[in-house]
Amino acid sequence: MGIDEFDVIVIGGSYAGLSAATQLARARRRVLVIDAGQRRNRYASHSHGFLGQDGREGAAIAADGRAQLMKYSTVTWREGLATQAVQHDGGFRVTVSDGSAVHAQRLVLATGMADELPSIPGLAERWGSSVFHCPYCHGYELNQGRIGVLATGPHSWHHAMMLPDWGQVTFFLNGAFEPDDEQLAKLAARGVAIERTRVQAVSGTATVTLTDGRALALDGLFVLSRLHSASPLGELLGCEMEDGPMGRYLRTDMMKATSVAGVYACGDAARMAGSVAFAVADGAMAGAAAHQSLVFGLPVAA
């Protein structure tokens, strides 16, 4: 018995994957979307900064996108986790968690990233509600209030420099980073307060308790999480990776092609930092590029 055949399999049905699949569906290509239902922003109640959708629930944006996509008759949606992908018979064979296998000429990886937070009691429980990573996504709603930045490494300095545009900032170094004299001077010019005492816990809305017993009540706390791929498929296929300040991600060219011919990647899985708006744009490019490669042939990413 043969396996199901498609022109393109999109792995990941969040914003980037939906956007990629929409381009392909509108080109009347046979598209399969495999989705495990784990949007990275599922912890946040609302999404901001995406044109026309500002302030909506992230789940509602994704649900609308899926409903619109499924109106195209050439699209198939499969719930489940893509557990394996290999080059096979001039294309790619993908195995799903239910044991079934499917085949396509092209792959689009929209598998996303997973966030790894510092091991501080109370931090993970507030992720997406009062503990954030993106000022553009969540800073405005803090109404120029009291904001903390928890250092996780040198790149946190950029976080601390940016956030005074959104409120009164305290930079908790927490033993993870020590600014040099020039950086300290720039932070001071931005009005950033430096706190070197270690963080013990986070409670309430975003109250930071220090190891010396002091408690600083904040309206929000920002932290740069460590990122790792939510799926190993890109690396298993041999796609080259890029080292970013928060973790490794899939390397792509301007058309979102990876180093493996026929494999495209988009969204958080293929960028240093992401947002819903970036993911949708990436997906549109990946979908269009995958379609054009079916028409004109298959260039290999540089």
XYZ file of C-alpha atoms in Angstrom:
302
model
C 0.000 0.000 0.000
C 1.474 3.364 -1.038
C 1.860 6.392 1.178
C 0.061 9.695 0.659
C 1.786 12.026 -1.804
C 1.868 15.820 -1.659
C 3.673 18.612 -3.447
C 4.764 20.226 -0.158
C 4.598 19.183 3.474
C 4.570 22.059 5.968
C 5.697 20.909 9.413
C 4.236 23.255 12.004
C 0.807 24.879 11.827
C 1.340 28.108 13.734
C 1.712 31.547 12.145
C 4.680 30.826 9.870
C 3.385 27.445 8.771
C -0.113 28.788 8.103
C 1.318 31.624 6.046
C 3.520 29.293 3.992
C 0.679 26.848 3.388
C -1.631 29.667 2.267
C 0.752 30.737 -0.505
C 0.999 27.145 -1.708
C -2.746 26.574 -1.488
C -3.385 29.662 -3.578
C -1.052 28.161 -6.188
C -3.372 25.120 -6.146
C -0.648 22.813 -4.884
C -1.326 19.736 -2.782
C -0.253 20.742 0.716
C -0.142 18.788 3.953
C 0.219 20.640 7.264
C 1.392 18.536 10.209
C 0.864 20.291 13.509
C 1.406 19.263 17.141
C -0.572 22.232 18.517
C 2.242 23.866 20.519
C 2.397 27.549 19.548
C 5.353 29.254 21.209
C 3.208 32.215 22.340
C 0.514 30.030 23.913
C 1.439 31.409 27.351
C 0.579 35.000 26.396
C -3.037 36.106 26.593
C -2.794 38.584 23.710
C -0.615 39.292 20.691
C 0.616 42.775 19.799
C 2.415 44.457 16.942
C 0.895 42.477 14.057
C -0.817 44.823 11.612
C -4.604 44.477 11.694
C -4.528 42.023 14.604
C -3.069 44.142 17.401
C -4.369 43.130 20.824
C -6.135 39.938 19.725
C -5.652 36.596 21.414
C -2.862 34.669 19.717
C -5.028 31.549 19.634
C -7.782 33.441 17.818
C -5.371 34.707 15.157
C -4.100 31.169 14.577
C -7.624 29.718 14.522
C -8.768 32.252 11.937
C -5.707 31.515 9.836
C -6.401 27.786 9.939
C -10.097 28.245 9.095
C -9.213 30.394 6.091
C -6.525 27.951 4.954
C -8.816 24.944 5.131
C -11.230 26.527 2.659
C -8.722 25.590 -0.051
C -9.549 22.124 -1.367
C -5.919 21.093 -1.954
C -4.959 21.411 1.735
C -4.891 18.535 4.223
C -4.355 19.041 7.958
C -2.981 16.310 10.195
C -2.780 16.581 13.973
C 0.390 15.034 15.345
C 4.127 15.355 15.725
C 6.459 14.854 12.779
C 9.046 12.538 14.306
C 11.298 11.837 11.346
C 12.100 13.293 7.928
C 14.486 11.767 5.400
C 15.330 12.328 1.765
C 13.552 9.648 -0.214
C 12.679 8.959 -3.853
C 13.518 12.438 -5.138
C 11.722 14.142 -2.285
C 11.121 13.667 1.417
C 9.448 11.014 3.511
C 8.004 12.226 6.812
C 6.925 9.954 9.647
C 4.185 11.122 12.024
C 3.758 10.184 15.691
C 0.839 7.866 14.863
C 3.236 5.741 12.799
C 1.970 6.853 9.388
C 4.273 8.160 6.672
C 3.774 10.751 3.936
C 5.861 11.931 0.999
C 6.379 15.273 -0.729
C 8.708 16.937 -3.196
C 9.410 19.847 -0.841
C 9.456 20.484 2.905
C 8.767 23.685 4.810
C 9.970 23.600 8.408
C 7.943 25.939 10.601
C 8.708 24.014 13.755
C 9.365 26.940 16.082
C 11.588 27.280 19.107
C 11.323 26.369 22.783
C 12.219 28.789 25.577
C 14.531 27.780 28.410
C 14.231 30.147 31.375
C 16.567 30.698 34.330
C 15.773 28.367 37.215
C 14.260 30.959 39.563
C 11.134 30.074 41.564
C 8.059 31.841 40.211
C 9.618 32.899 36.901
C 8.232 30.211 34.588
C 4.747 30.459 36.102
C 4.534 34.114 34.969
C 5.984 33.592 31.501
C 3.759 35.391 29.021
C 1.637 37.143 31.658
C 4.085 39.395 33.541
C 7.449 37.916 32.520
C 8.301 38.621 28.886
C 11.061 38.554 26.287
C 9.922 41.087 23.638
C 9.500 44.801 24.477
C 7.715 45.454 21.185
C 5.189 42.723 21.967
C 4.503 43.539 25.623
C 6.192 46.770 26.695
C 3.454 49.257 25.806
C 0.853 47.634 28.070
C 3.042 48.251 31.131
C 2.055 51.922 30.859
C 5.535 53.324 31.563
C 5.563 51.551 34.914
C 8.268 49.724 36.865
C 10.154 47.286 34.661
C 12.847 44.787 35.526
C 15.417 43.216 33.236
C 16.898 39.941 34.446
C 20.346 39.352 32.967
C 21.105 35.990 31.403
C 24.257 37.060 29.561
C 25.936 39.928 27.672
C 23.028 40.426 25.269
C 20.809 41.431 28.190
C 22.581 44.804 28.116
C 20.712 45.579 24.881
C 17.454 44.669 26.616
C 18.240 47.028 29.484
C 19.195 49.842 27.097
C 15.979 49.532 25.097
C 13.412 49.219 27.848
C 13.550 52.764 29.323
C 11.370 53.754 26.363
C 8.652 51.668 28.032
C 9.133 52.497 31.731
C 11.443 52.852 34.753
C 14.047 50.119 34.491
C 16.020 48.134 37.060
C 18.697 45.840 35.640
C 19.181 42.713 37.780
C 22.657 41.428 36.928
C 22.139 38.246 38.987
C 25.761 37.161 38.541
C 25.148 36.495 34.843
C 26.762 39.624 33.441
C 28.837 42.626 34.559
C 28.703 45.722 32.308
C 31.985 47.439 31.556
C 32.536 51.131 32.303
C 31.281 52.295 28.928
C 28.147 50.168 29.183
C 27.499 51.384 32.732
C 27.769 54.982 31.562
C 25.278 54.384 28.757
C 22.877 52.656 31.145
C 23.135 55.565 33.558
C 22.392 58.014 30.747
C 19.235 56.026 30.047
C 18.229 56.164 33.721
C 18.664 52.426 34.346
C 19.188 51.373 37.967
C 21.711 48.553 38.522
C 21.009 45.782 41.056
C 23.824 43.309 41.737
C 22.255 41.300 44.572
C 21.123 37.879 43.379
C 17.468 37.169 42.639
C 15.861 34.583 44.901
C 12.280 34.376 43.575
C 9.490 36.113 41.686
C 6.027 36.458 43.215
C 2.833 38.501 42.910
C 2.541 40.275 39.589
C 6.303 40.559 39.126
C 7.782 41.213 42.564
C 11.466 40.320 42.633
C 12.739 39.063 45.975
C 16.512 39.323 46.442
C 18.757 37.107 48.528
C 19.209 39.898 51.069
C 15.468 39.889 51.745
C 14.516 43.012 49.806
C 11.435 42.802 47.579
C 11.050 45.079 44.564
C 7.495 45.301 43.217
C 7.461 45.577 39.432
C 4.805 45.793 36.754
C 6.706 43.492 34.426
C 9.983 41.609 34.131
C 11.901 40.970 30.922
C 14.339 38.106 30.415
C 16.109 36.739 27.355
C 15.421 33.017 27.367
C 17.819 30.496 25.913
C 16.329 29.090 22.725
C 16.530 25.653 21.228
C 14.735 24.112 18.272
C 11.350 22.677 19.175
C 12.028 19.910 16.633
C 15.263 18.132 15.651
C 14.141 17.558 12.053
C 16.232 20.325 10.497
C 19.455 19.059 12.004
C 18.542 15.434 11.266
C 18.099 16.384 7.613
C 21.566 17.963 7.656
C 20.488 21.606 7.493
C 23.192 24.054 8.527
C 22.607 25.956 11.749
C 23.380 29.534 12.773
C 24.632 30.522 16.226
C 22.651 33.426 17.667
C 22.975 35.240 20.993
C 20.087 33.217 22.479
C 20.683 29.886 20.764
C 21.038 28.060 17.452
C 18.553 28.343 14.609
C 18.248 27.077 11.033
C 20.335 28.999 8.506
C 18.401 30.160 5.445
C 18.998 32.407 2.473
C 16.819 35.370 1.470
C 14.248 32.996 -0.029
C 14.098 30.967 3.229
C 15.874 28.002 1.606
C 18.064 25.945 3.934
C 21.376 24.368 2.953
C 19.501 21.165 1.997
C 17.953 21.406 -1.445
C 14.181 21.249 -1.242
C 13.931 22.182 2.432
C 12.716 25.636 3.448
C 12.463 27.040 6.975
C 10.543 29.983 8.383
C 9.402 31.647 11.577
C 11.187 31.399 14.905
C 12.978 28.198 13.834
C 14.897 30.202 11.243
C 15.552 33.573 12.904
C 17.630 35.048 15.687
C 14.504 36.541 17.256
C 10.880 36.377 16.283
C 7.376 37.786 16.474
C 4.032 36.965 14.888
C 4.598 39.606 12.214
C 8.051 38.265 11.339
C 6.727 34.690 11.294
C 3.917 35.516 8.867
C 6.311 37.355 6.552
C 8.826 34.503 6.667
C 6.124 31.964 5.941
C 4.861 33.865 2.919
C 8.378 33.928 1.490
C 9.024 30.249 2.223
C 5.733 29.184 0.652
C 6.273 31.245 -2.480
C 9.870 30.044 -2.803
C 8.872 26.395 -2.395
C 6.220 26.822 -5.082
C 8.601 28.512 -7.502
C 11.175 25.765 -6.970
C 8.560 23.255 -8.131
C 8.028 25.299 -11.302
C 11.540 26.433 -12.191
C 13.785 23.841 -10.550
C 15.642 23.613 -7.324
C 18.405 26.114 -6.482
C 20.604 25.214 -3.538
C 20.996 27.789 -0.783
C 24.415 29.431 -0.523
